[in-house]
Amino acid sequence: MTDKKILPIIKEIRIKHLIESLVCFDKYPYDRENQRDCVLRLYPDTSEKSTFRGMVIPSLRYLGLIIGYEDLIKPSANGKLVLESLNQNNTETLRVFRALLLELDDNIGFSTMLIESTETQGFISKEDFFKKLTSKIGGPSKRQIEERINKWLGLLDGCGLIVLKNKGTYISLNNNGLSEAKRDLDVTSKRDNFRAILFKNYDLLSPSEKAGGADITKLRELVAVDFYNNHGLILTEYQFDELLRSIPLTSNNYIISLGLPIGLGGIGDRLFKHGNEYYKTIYIKYSKDKI
DNA sequence: CTTACTTCATAGGAATCAGT
DNA sequence: ACTGATTCCTATGAAGTAAG
């Protein structure tokens, strides 16, 4: 039984292009035509098929920055974090990118392997690293596997988690970036505030947004942005789900009920897994509302 | 008109290509 | 050999169509 990881191919790894494209998806949510035209302006003299569909959409989706398909594409909550960081400065945007990327990377284990590989010399040659990886990364062909690894390393380099030296033939860790990202991904500092911030943002929703239960997708976004703007903390979607699962659904003060997707209702949303079920909406009832 | 089947068009992702 | 762009493949679903 092979437990080889399948590493997706990320065609577009230039952070600048990724971010500017993401801005397009944010500027025109659920408006494919304008999203396309906006993105194509970033790639002059290229076709929709090659850049918009061939590069930008798959890349942003793999990176978890957009959700939905076809006419229902918009930024994810993680994508919103990146977009919010644009109000700050470039350093800050890279910080958000690093944290999100390191979280994704944990599924593949690059950084873990790199930490092990570089502890004696401080670096590892790309050749040696490839040898280490080929037994762990699956793919259709050697060349494809190498391209995927190279793209991923390029991303890690571009956001400051690693440093590619000597034209990329040597890899070393960017210890500052890596430790900052690890701190940013530490969930303990977020645990205490989570319930209060969740409830606060739930309460802020309009009655129509709460009718029939509030969209968990929407709350993920609001809560993450609140954590970021008001506390400087990076709460990823994964962490939101983890924390939401960790709070009791009933207490003396409130009752939380989760709603299943109805019909096609879940399309364009990332559903919330709790137990063995996937939920779309959340409804909170406070005990002071009791009749 | 409805139904059951076929064809067509499109999107997304995988793989390959081309200029430097 | 790299980097950026293009082409290829396949699933999905819309549109078309002919028989009942």
mmCIF file of C-alpha atoms (C1' of nucleotides) in Angstrom:
data_model
loop_
_atom_site.group_PDB
_atom_site.id
_atom_site.type_symbol
_atom_site.label_atom_id
_atom_site.label_comp_id
_atom_site.label_asym_id
_atom_site.label_seq_id
_atom_site.Cartn_x
_atom_site.Cartn_y
_atom_site.Cartn_z
ATOM 1 C CA MET A 1 0.000 0.000 0.000
ATOM 2 C CA THR A 2 1.549 3.228 -1.092
ATOM 3 C CA ASP A 3 0.900 6.217 1.064
ATOM 4 C CA LYS A 4 2.424 8.592 -1.439
ATOM 5 C CA LYS A 5 1.169 12.115 -1.227
ATOM 6 C CA ILE A 6 -0.247 13.572 -4.367
ATOM 7 C CA LEU A 7 1.098 17.042 -4.689
ATOM 8 C CA PRO A 8 -1.096 19.262 -6.816
ATOM 9 C CA ILE A 9 0.500 21.214 -9.588
ATOM 10 C CA ILE A 10 0.349 24.915 -8.924
ATOM 11 C CA LYS A 11 0.835 26.611 -12.267
ATOM 12 C CA GLU A 12 0.957 30.176 -11.070
ATOM 13 C CA ILE A 13 3.328 30.674 -8.177
ATOM 14 C CA ARG A 14 4.139 34.357 -8.503
ATOM 15 C CA ILE A 15 2.656 35.802 -5.350
ATOM 16 C CA LYS A 16 1.973 39.112 -7.034
ATOM 17 C CA HIS A 17 -0.094 37.513 -9.772
ATOM 18 C CA LEU A 18 -1.934 35.306 -7.326
ATOM 19 C CA ILE A 19 -2.872 38.242 -5.157
ATOM 20 C CA GLU A 20 -3.882 40.529 -7.988
ATOM 21 C CA SER A 21 -6.025 37.756 -9.412
ATOM 22 C CA LEU A 22 -7.567 37.158 -6.029
ATOM 23 C CA VAL A 23 -8.474 40.837 -5.889
ATOM 24 C CA CYS A 24 -10.358 40.338 -9.169
ATOM 25 C CA PHE A 25 -12.385 37.485 -7.714
ATOM 26 C CA ASP A 26 -13.155 39.625 -4.684
ATOM 27 C CA LYS A 27 -14.071 42.676 -6.694
ATOM 28 C CA TYR A 28 -16.638 40.750 -8.712
ATOM 29 C CA PRO A 29 -17.893 37.860 -6.568
ATOM 30 C CA TYR A 30 -20.121 35.426 -8.469
ATOM 31 C CA ASP A 31 -19.562 37.461 -11.637
ATOM 32 C CA ARG A 32 -17.487 35.267 -13.856
ATOM 33 C CA GLU A 33 -17.312 37.572 -16.851
ATOM 34 C CA ASN A 34 -15.903 40.475 -14.915
ATOM 35 C CA GLN A 35 -13.629 38.179 -12.950
ATOM 36 C CA ARG A 36 -12.283 36.824 -16.219
ATOM 37 C CA ASP A 37 -11.789 40.230 -17.842
ATOM 38 C CA CYS A 38 -10.120 41.566 -14.722
ATOM 39 C CA VAL A 39 -7.737 38.611 -14.515
ATOM 40 C CA LEU A 40 -6.948 38.717 -18.222
ATOM 41 C CA ARG A 41 -5.856 42.325 -17.880
ATOM 42 C CA LEU A 42 -3.082 40.947 -15.661
ATOM 43 C CA TYR A 43 -2.043 38.617 -18.479
ATOM 44 C CA PRO A 44 -2.015 40.759 -21.601
ATOM 45 C CA ASP A 45 -2.343 38.957 -24.930
ATOM 46 C CA THR A 46 -3.237 35.613 -23.418
ATOM 47 C CA SER A 47 -6.429 33.647 -23.750
ATOM 48 C CA GLU A 48 -9.051 32.828 -21.174
ATOM 49 C CA LYS A 49 -8.361 29.184 -21.686
ATOM 50 C CA SER A 50 -4.662 29.321 -21.049
ATOM 51 C CA THR A 51 -4.358 31.730 -18.179
ATOM 52 C CA PHE A 52 -7.768 32.212 -16.558
ATOM 53 C CA ARG A 53 -8.910 28.623 -16.718
ATOM 54 C CA GLY A 54 -5.566 26.943 -17.175
ATOM 55 C CA MET A 55 -3.521 28.682 -14.519
ATOM 56 C CA VAL A 56 -5.272 31.117 -12.243
ATOM 57 C CA ILE A 57 -8.380 29.231 -11.185
ATOM 58 C CA PRO A 58 -6.701 25.888 -10.438
ATOM 59 C CA SER A 59 -3.854 27.588 -8.597
ATOM 60 C CA LEU A 60 -6.034 29.756 -6.406
ATOM 61 C CA ARG A 61 -8.310 26.849 -5.662
ATOM 62 C CA TYR A 62 -5.499 24.495 -4.699
ATOM 63 C CA LEU A 63 -4.170 27.181 -2.424
ATOM 64 C CA GLY A 64 -7.586 27.429 -0.797
ATOM 65 C CA LEU A 65 -7.970 31.104 -1.607
ATOM 66 C CA ILE A 66 -11.166 30.787 -3.642
ATOM 67 C CA ILE A 67 -14.210 28.549 -3.305
ATOM 68 C CA GLY A 68 -16.955 27.596 -5.706
ATOM 69 C CA TYR A 69 -17.052 26.761 -9.374
ATOM 70 C CA GLU A 70 -18.074 28.338 -12.644
ATOM 71 C CA ASP A 71 -20.339 31.303 -11.963
ATOM 72 C CA LEU A 72 -20.183 30.792 -8.203
ATOM 73 C CA ILE A 73 -16.562 31.612 -7.477
ATOM 74 C CA LYS A 74 -15.575 33.967 -4.688
ATOM 75 C CA PRO A 75 -12.710 34.278 -2.218
ATOM 76 C CA SER A 76 -12.667 31.844 0.690
ATOM 77 C CA ALA A 77 -12.242 32.984 4.277
ATOM 78 C CA ASN A 78 -8.536 32.309 3.916
ATOM 79 C CA GLY A 79 -8.586 34.389 0.770
ATOM 80 C CA LYS A 80 -10.277 37.177 2.699
ATOM 81 C CA LEU A 81 -7.408 37.145 5.166
ATOM 82 C CA VAL A 82 -4.976 37.762 2.353
ATOM 83 C CA LEU A 83 -7.189 40.529 0.990
ATOM 84 C CA GLU A 84 -7.471 42.197 4.391
ATOM 85 C CA SER A 85 -3.712 42.159 4.741
ATOM 86 C CA LEU A 86 -3.469 44.293 1.607
ATOM 87 C CA ASN A 87 -4.743 47.197 3.701
ATOM 88 C CA GLN A 88 -1.530 46.933 5.697
ATOM 89 C CA ASN A 89 1.683 46.466 3.789
ATOM 90 C CA ASN A 90 3.649 43.967 1.810
ATOM 91 C CA THR A 91 5.358 42.436 4.828
ATOM 92 C CA GLU A 92 2.002 41.797 6.396
ATOM 93 C CA THR A 93 0.620 40.161 3.266
ATOM 94 C CA LEU A 94 3.581 37.843 3.148
ATOM 95 C CA ARG A 95 3.018 36.992 6.786
ATOM 96 C CA VAL A 96 -0.535 35.862 6.048
ATOM 97 C CA PHE A 97 0.586 33.960 2.983
ATOM 98 C CA ARG A 98 3.302 32.209 4.935
ATOM 99 C CA ALA A 99 0.932 31.027 7.610
ATOM 100 C CA LEU A 100 -1.634 29.752 5.126
ATOM 101 C CA LEU A 101 1.022 28.050 3.063
ATOM 102 C CA LEU A 102 2.663 26.405 6.038
ATOM 103 C CA GLU A 103 -0.697 24.994 7.069
ATOM 104 C CA LEU A 104 -1.142 23.532 3.588
ATOM 105 C CA ASP A 105 2.400 22.299 3.633
ATOM 106 C CA ASP A 106 1.738 20.284 6.760
ATOM 107 C CA ASN A 107 -0.353 17.941 4.671
ATOM 108 C CA ILE A 108 2.630 17.277 2.475
ATOM 109 C CA GLY A 109 5.307 17.590 5.112
ATOM 110 C CA PHE A 110 7.900 19.535 3.152
ATOM 111 C CA SER A 111 8.844 21.801 5.966
ATOM 112 C CA THR A 112 9.096 18.913 8.394
ATOM 113 C CA MET A 113 11.380 17.065 6.009
ATOM 114 C CA LEU A 114 13.397 20.184 5.391
ATOM 115 C CA ILE A 115 13.821 20.816 9.084
ATOM 116 C CA GLU A 116 15.143 17.284 9.518
ATOM 117 C CA SER A 117 17.326 17.477 6.434
ATOM 118 C CA THR A 118 18.951 20.780 7.177
ATOM 119 C CA GLU A 119 19.697 20.447 10.837
ATOM 120 C CA THR A 120 23.265 19.291 10.404
ATOM 121 C CA GLN A 121 24.509 21.564 7.641
ATOM 122 C CA GLY A 122 21.838 24.226 7.605
ATOM 123 C CA PHE A 123 20.956 23.384 4.038
ATOM 124 C CA ILE A 124 20.306 20.509 1.679
ATOM 125 C CA SER A 125 21.010 20.269 -2.016
ATOM 126 C CA LYS A 126 17.957 20.089 -4.188
ATOM 127 C CA GLU A 127 19.282 16.878 -5.656
ATOM 128 C CA ASP A 128 19.366 15.190 -2.261
ATOM 129 C CA PHE A 129 15.996 16.594 -1.344
ATOM 130 C CA PHE A 130 14.478 15.194 -4.523
ATOM 131 C CA LYS A 131 15.892 11.794 -3.695
ATOM 132 C CA LYS A 132 14.280 11.971 -0.293
ATOM 133 C CA LEU A 133 10.965 12.977 -1.793
ATOM 134 C CA THR A 134 10.529 10.682 -4.769
ATOM 135 C CA SER A 135 9.552 7.808 -2.508
ATOM 136 C CA LYS A 136 6.964 9.952 -0.765
ATOM 137 C CA ILE A 137 5.413 12.023 -3.512
ATOM 138 C CA GLY A 138 3.250 10.357 -6.122
ATOM 139 C CA GLY A 139 2.602 11.498 -9.652
ATOM 140 C CA PRO A 140 2.244 10.372 -13.224
ATOM 141 C CA SER A 141 5.860 10.747 -14.244
ATOM 142 C CA LYS A 142 9.208 11.652 -12.807
ATOM 143 C CA ARG A 143 9.198 14.894 -14.703
ATOM 144 C CA GLN A 144 5.740 15.783 -13.410
ATOM 145 C CA ILE A 145 6.702 15.011 -9.852
ATOM 146 C CA GLU A 146 9.742 17.216 -10.205
ATOM 147 C CA GLU A 147 7.721 20.056 -11.622
ATOM 148 C CA ARG A 148 5.258 19.848 -8.749
ATOM 149 C CA ILE A 149 8.036 19.837 -6.195
ATOM 150 C CA ASN A 150 9.769 22.740 -7.904
ATOM 151 C CA LYS A 151 6.612 24.794 -8.016
ATOM 152 C CA TRP A 152 5.920 24.147 -4.384
ATOM 153 C CA LEU A 153 9.459 25.038 -3.396
ATOM 154 C CA GLY A 154 9.106 28.201 -5.452
ATOM 155 C CA LEU A 155 6.030 29.148 -3.482
ATOM 156 C CA LEU A 156 7.694 28.450 -0.153
ATOM 157 C CA ASP A 157 10.580 30.576 -1.314
ATOM 158 C CA GLY A 158 8.351 33.343 -2.611
ATOM 159 C CA CYS A 159 6.596 33.824 0.694
ATOM 160 C CA GLY A 160 9.696 33.518 2.818
ATOM 161 C CA LEU A 161 9.447 30.095 4.438
ATOM 162 C CA ILE A 162 12.589 28.795 2.798
ATOM 163 C CA VAL A 163 15.505 30.239 0.872
ATOM 164 C CA LEU A 164 16.624 28.854 -2.456
ATOM 165 C CA LYS A 165 20.305 29.505 -2.896
ATOM 166 C CA ASN A 166 22.669 29.202 -5.805
ATOM 167 C CA LYS A 167 19.940 29.271 -8.462
ATOM 168 C CA GLY A 168 17.784 26.975 -6.438
ATOM 169 C CA THR A 169 20.264 24.155 -6.150
ATOM 170 C CA TYR A 170 20.477 24.504 -2.388
ATOM 171 C CA ILE A 171 17.582 24.802 0.003
ATOM 172 C CA SER A 172 17.725 26.206 3.476
ATOM 173 C CA LEU A 173 15.092 27.241 5.946
ATOM 174 C CA ASN A 174 14.081 30.820 6.440
ATOM 175 C CA ASN A 175 14.069 30.519 10.178
ATOM 176 C CA ASN A 176 12.498 33.889 10.825
ATOM 177 C CA GLY A 177 9.639 33.305 8.436
ATOM 178 C CA LEU A 178 9.147 29.748 9.564
ATOM 179 C CA SER A 179 9.007 30.524 13.258
ATOM 180 C CA GLU A 180 6.683 33.452 12.702
ATOM 181 C CA ALA A 181 4.341 31.280 10.668
ATOM 182 C CA LYS A 182 4.398 28.610 13.346
ATOM 183 C CA ARG A 183 3.507 31.175 15.971
ATOM 184 C CA ASP A 184 0.727 32.467 13.754
ATOM 185 C CA LEU A 185 -0.682 28.984 13.380
ATOM 186 C CA ASP A 186 -0.706 28.349 17.106
ATOM 187 C CA VAL A 187 -4.343 27.964 17.945
ATOM 188 C CA THR A 188 -4.159 28.279 21.712
ATOM 189 C CA SER A 189 -4.176 32.065 21.737
ATOM 190 C CA LYS A 190 -7.349 32.006 19.663
ATOM 191 C CA ARG A 191 -9.234 29.488 21.725
ATOM 192 C CA ASP A 192 -10.210 31.854 24.537
ATOM 193 C CA ASN A 193 -11.817 34.473 22.336
ATOM 194 C CA PHE A 194 -13.361 32.200 19.793
ATOM 195 C CA ARG A 195 -16.826 31.760 21.209
ATOM 196 C CA ALA A 196 -17.288 35.435 22.007
ATOM 197 C CA ILE A 197 -16.172 36.506 18.549
ATOM 198 C CA LEU A 198 -18.300 33.876 16.877
ATOM 199 C CA PHE A 199 -21.388 34.988 18.795
ATOM 200 C CA LYS A 200 -20.629 38.647 18.193
ATOM 201 C CA ASN A 201 -20.432 38.187 14.436
ATOM 202 C CA TYR A 202 -23.483 35.971 14.432
ATOM 203 C CA ASP A 203 -25.413 38.700 16.213
ATOM 204 C CA LEU A 204 -24.257 41.283 13.708
ATOM 205 C CA LEU A 205 -25.827 39.388 10.818
ATOM 206 C CA SER A 206 -29.017 40.836 9.433
ATOM 207 C CA PRO A 207 -32.300 39.017 10.090
ATOM 208 C CA SER A 208 -32.444 37.861 6.493
ATOM 209 C CA GLU A 209 -28.945 36.401 6.757
ATOM 210 C CA LYS A 210 -30.027 34.511 9.843
ATOM 211 C CA ALA A 211 -33.311 33.312 8.407
ATOM 212 C CA GLY A 212 -33.157 29.549 8.184
ATOM 213 C CA GLY A 213 -29.745 29.546 9.815
ATOM 214 C CA ALA A 214 -26.630 31.566 9.067
ATOM 215 C CA ASP A 215 -24.188 30.364 6.451
ATOM 216 C CA ILE A 216 -21.154 28.821 8.091
ATOM 217 C CA THR A 217 -19.105 29.908 5.076
ATOM 218 C CA LYS A 218 -20.052 33.514 5.760
ATOM 219 C CA LEU A 219 -19.273 33.233 9.468
ATOM 220 C CA ARG A 220 -15.883 31.690 8.783
ATOM 221 C CA GLU A 221 -15.071 34.781 6.829
ATOM 222 C CA LEU A 222 -16.439 37.312 9.326
ATOM 223 C CA VAL A 223 -14.809 35.664 12.318
ATOM 224 C CA ALA A 224 -11.444 35.345 10.583
ATOM 225 C CA VAL A 225 -11.496 38.991 9.517
ATOM 226 C CA ASP A 226 -12.484 40.041 13.038
ATOM 227 C CA PHE A 227 -9.624 38.036 14.551
ATOM 228 C CA TYR A 228 -7.241 39.551 12.073
ATOM 229 C CA ASN A 229 -8.285 43.192 12.145
ATOM 230 C CA ASN A 230 -8.995 43.468 15.847
ATOM 231 C CA HIS A 231 -6.489 41.059 17.332
ATOM 232 C CA GLY A 232 -3.817 40.664 14.676
ATOM 233 C CA LEU A 233 -4.343 36.918 14.710
ATOM 234 C CA ILE A 234 -4.521 34.630 11.693
ATOM 235 C CA LEU A 235 -7.430 32.245 12.154
ATOM 236 C CA THR A 236 -7.470 29.824 9.255
ATOM 237 C CA GLU A 237 -10.587 28.061 8.012
ATOM 238 C CA TYR A 238 -9.244 24.810 9.332
ATOM 239 C CA GLN A 239 -8.818 26.367 12.758
ATOM 240 C CA PHE A 240 -12.279 27.902 12.667
ATOM 241 C CA ASP A 241 -13.745 24.468 12.092
ATOM 242 C CA GLU A 242 -11.565 22.921 14.751
ATOM 243 C CA LEU A 243 -12.602 25.531 17.315
ATOM 244 C CA LEU A 244 -16.261 25.358 16.355
ATOM 245 C CA ARG A 245 -16.163 21.608 16.872
ATOM 246 C CA SER A 246 -14.573 22.102 20.253
ATOM 247 C CA ILE A 247 -17.273 24.244 21.813
ATOM 248 C CA PRO A 248 -20.272 22.530 23.352
ATOM 249 C CA LEU A 249 -23.442 22.780 21.295
ATOM 250 C CA THR A 250 -25.590 23.268 24.363
ATOM 251 C CA SER A 251 -24.989 25.034 27.625
ATOM 252 C CA ASN A 252 -26.989 26.910 30.214
ATOM 253 C CA ASN A 253 -26.689 30.053 28.134
ATOM 254 C CA TYR A 254 -27.219 28.991 24.557
ATOM 255 C CA ILE A 255 -28.117 26.256 22.130
ATOM 256 C CA ILE A 256 -26.394 25.853 18.795
ATOM 257 C CA SER A 257 -28.082 23.915 16.044
ATOM 258 C CA LEU A 258 -26.440 23.015 12.790
ATOM 259 C CA GLY A 259 -28.326 22.773 9.517
ATOM 260 C CA LEU A 260 -27.771 20.341 6.681
ATOM 261 C CA PRO A 261 -27.505 21.565 3.105
ATOM 262 C CA ILE A 262 -30.817 21.400 1.289
ATOM 263 C CA GLY A 263 -30.895 20.444 -2.364
ATOM 264 C CA LEU A 264 -28.182 22.278 -4.196
ATOM 265 C CA GLY A 265 -27.730 24.640 -1.285
ATOM 266 C CA GLY A 266 -24.224 23.521 -0.541
ATOM 267 C CA ILE A 267 -22.774 24.374 -3.931
ATOM 268 C CA GLY A 268 -20.232 27.116 -3.634
ATOM 269 C CA ASP A 269 -19.813 26.609 0.085
ATOM 270 C CA ARG A 270 -17.311 24.700 2.104
ATOM 271 C CA LEU A 271 -19.421 22.556 4.374
ATOM 272 C CA PHE A 272 -18.623 22.127 8.044
ATOM 273 C CA LYS A 273 -17.923 18.600 9.209
ATOM 274 C CA HIS A 274 -19.130 17.687 12.653
ATOM 275 C CA GLY A 275 -19.270 14.045 13.634
ATOM 276 C CA ASN A 276 -20.150 12.154 10.486
ATOM 277 C CA GLU A 277 -22.291 14.875 8.975
ATOM 278 C CA TYR A 278 -21.627 17.895 6.792
ATOM 279 C CA TYR A 279 -23.450 21.059 7.752
ATOM 280 C CA LYS A 280 -24.109 24.293 5.925
ATOM 281 C CA THR A 281 -25.810 26.555 8.439
ATOM 282 C CA ILE A 282 -25.674 27.443 12.088
ATOM 283 C CA TYR A 283 -28.400 28.768 14.327
ATOM 284 C CA ILE A 284 -27.718 30.095 17.812
ATOM 285 C CA LYS A 285 -30.423 30.502 20.418
ATOM 286 C CA TYR A 286 -29.634 32.266 23.653
ATOM 287 C CA SER A 287 -31.369 31.224 26.822
ATOM 288 C CA LYS A 288 -32.483 34.783 27.491
ATOM 289 C CA ASP A 289 -34.698 34.336 24.449
ATOM 290 C CA LYS A 290 -36.467 31.538 26.269
ATOM 291 C CA ILE A 291 -40.215 31.865 26.395
ATOM 292 C "C1'" DC B 1 -46.147 18.413 -24.546
ATOM 293 C "C1'" DT B 2 -43.330 14.819 -22.356
ATOM 294 C "C1'" DT B 3 -39.873 11.455 -22.392
ATOM 295 C "C1'" DA B 4 -35.698 9.250 -23.533
ATOM 296 C "C1'" DC B 5 -31.860 9.499 -25.960
ATOM 297 C "C1'" DT B 6 -27.978 11.982 -28.423
ATOM 298 C "C1'" DT B 7 -24.996 15.705 -29.416
ATOM 299 C "C1'" DC B 8 -22.677 19.842 -28.177
ATOM 300 C "C1'" DA B 9 -20.333 23.174 -25.332
ATOM 301 C "C1'" DT B 10 -17.883 24.416 -21.414
ATOM 302 C "C1'" DA B 11 -15.117 24.182 -17.253
ATOM 303 C "C1'" DG B 12 -11.415 22.552 -14.749
ATOM 304 C "C1'" DG B 13 -7.491 20.234 -14.237
ATOM 305 C "C1'" DA B 14 -3.453 17.404 -16.202
ATOM 306 C "C1'" DA B 15 0.099 17.302 -19.202
ATOM 307 C "C1'" DT B 16 2.973 19.265 -22.626
ATOM 308 C "C1'" DC B 17 5.163 22.878 -25.327
ATOM 309 C "C1'" DA B 18 8.158 26.997 -26.657
ATOM 310 C "C1'" DG B 19 11.116 30.829 -26.128
ATOM 311 C "C1'" DT B 20 14.892 32.258 -23.581
ATOM 312 C "C1'" DA C 1 16.901 23.822 -18.042
ATOM 313 C "C1'" DC C 2 13.433 27.346 -16.520
ATOM 314 C "C1'" DT C 3 9.601 29.829 -16.808
ATOM 315 C "C1'" DG C 4 5.452 31.064 -18.563
ATOM 316 C "C1'" DA C 5 1.863 29.805 -21.700
ATOM 317 C "C1'" DT C 6 -0.719 26.500 -24.412
ATOM 318 C "C1'" DT C 7 -2.918 22.259 -25.515
ATOM 319 C "C1'" DC C 8 -5.133 18.007 -24.294
ATOM 320 C "C1'" DC C 9 -8.469 15.110 -21.756
ATOM 321 C "C1'" DT C 10 -12.605 14.214 -19.380
ATOM 322 C "C1'" DA C 11 -16.725 15.068 -16.687
ATOM 323 C "C1'" DT C 12 -20.859 17.537 -16.565
ATOM 324 C "C1'" DG C 13 -24.740 19.479 -17.928
ATOM 325 C "C1'" DA C 14 -27.256 22.131 -21.470
ATOM 326 C "C1'" DA C 15 -29.381 21.873 -25.820
ATOM 327 C "C1'" DG C 16 -31.244 19.462 -29.389
ATOM 328 C "C1'" DT C 17 -34.294 15.846 -31.311
ATOM 329 C "C1'" DA C 18 -37.317 12.278 -32.413
ATOM 330 C "C1'" DA C 19 -40.846 9.112 -30.857
ATOM 331 C "C1'" DG C 20 -44.887 8.421 -28.086
#
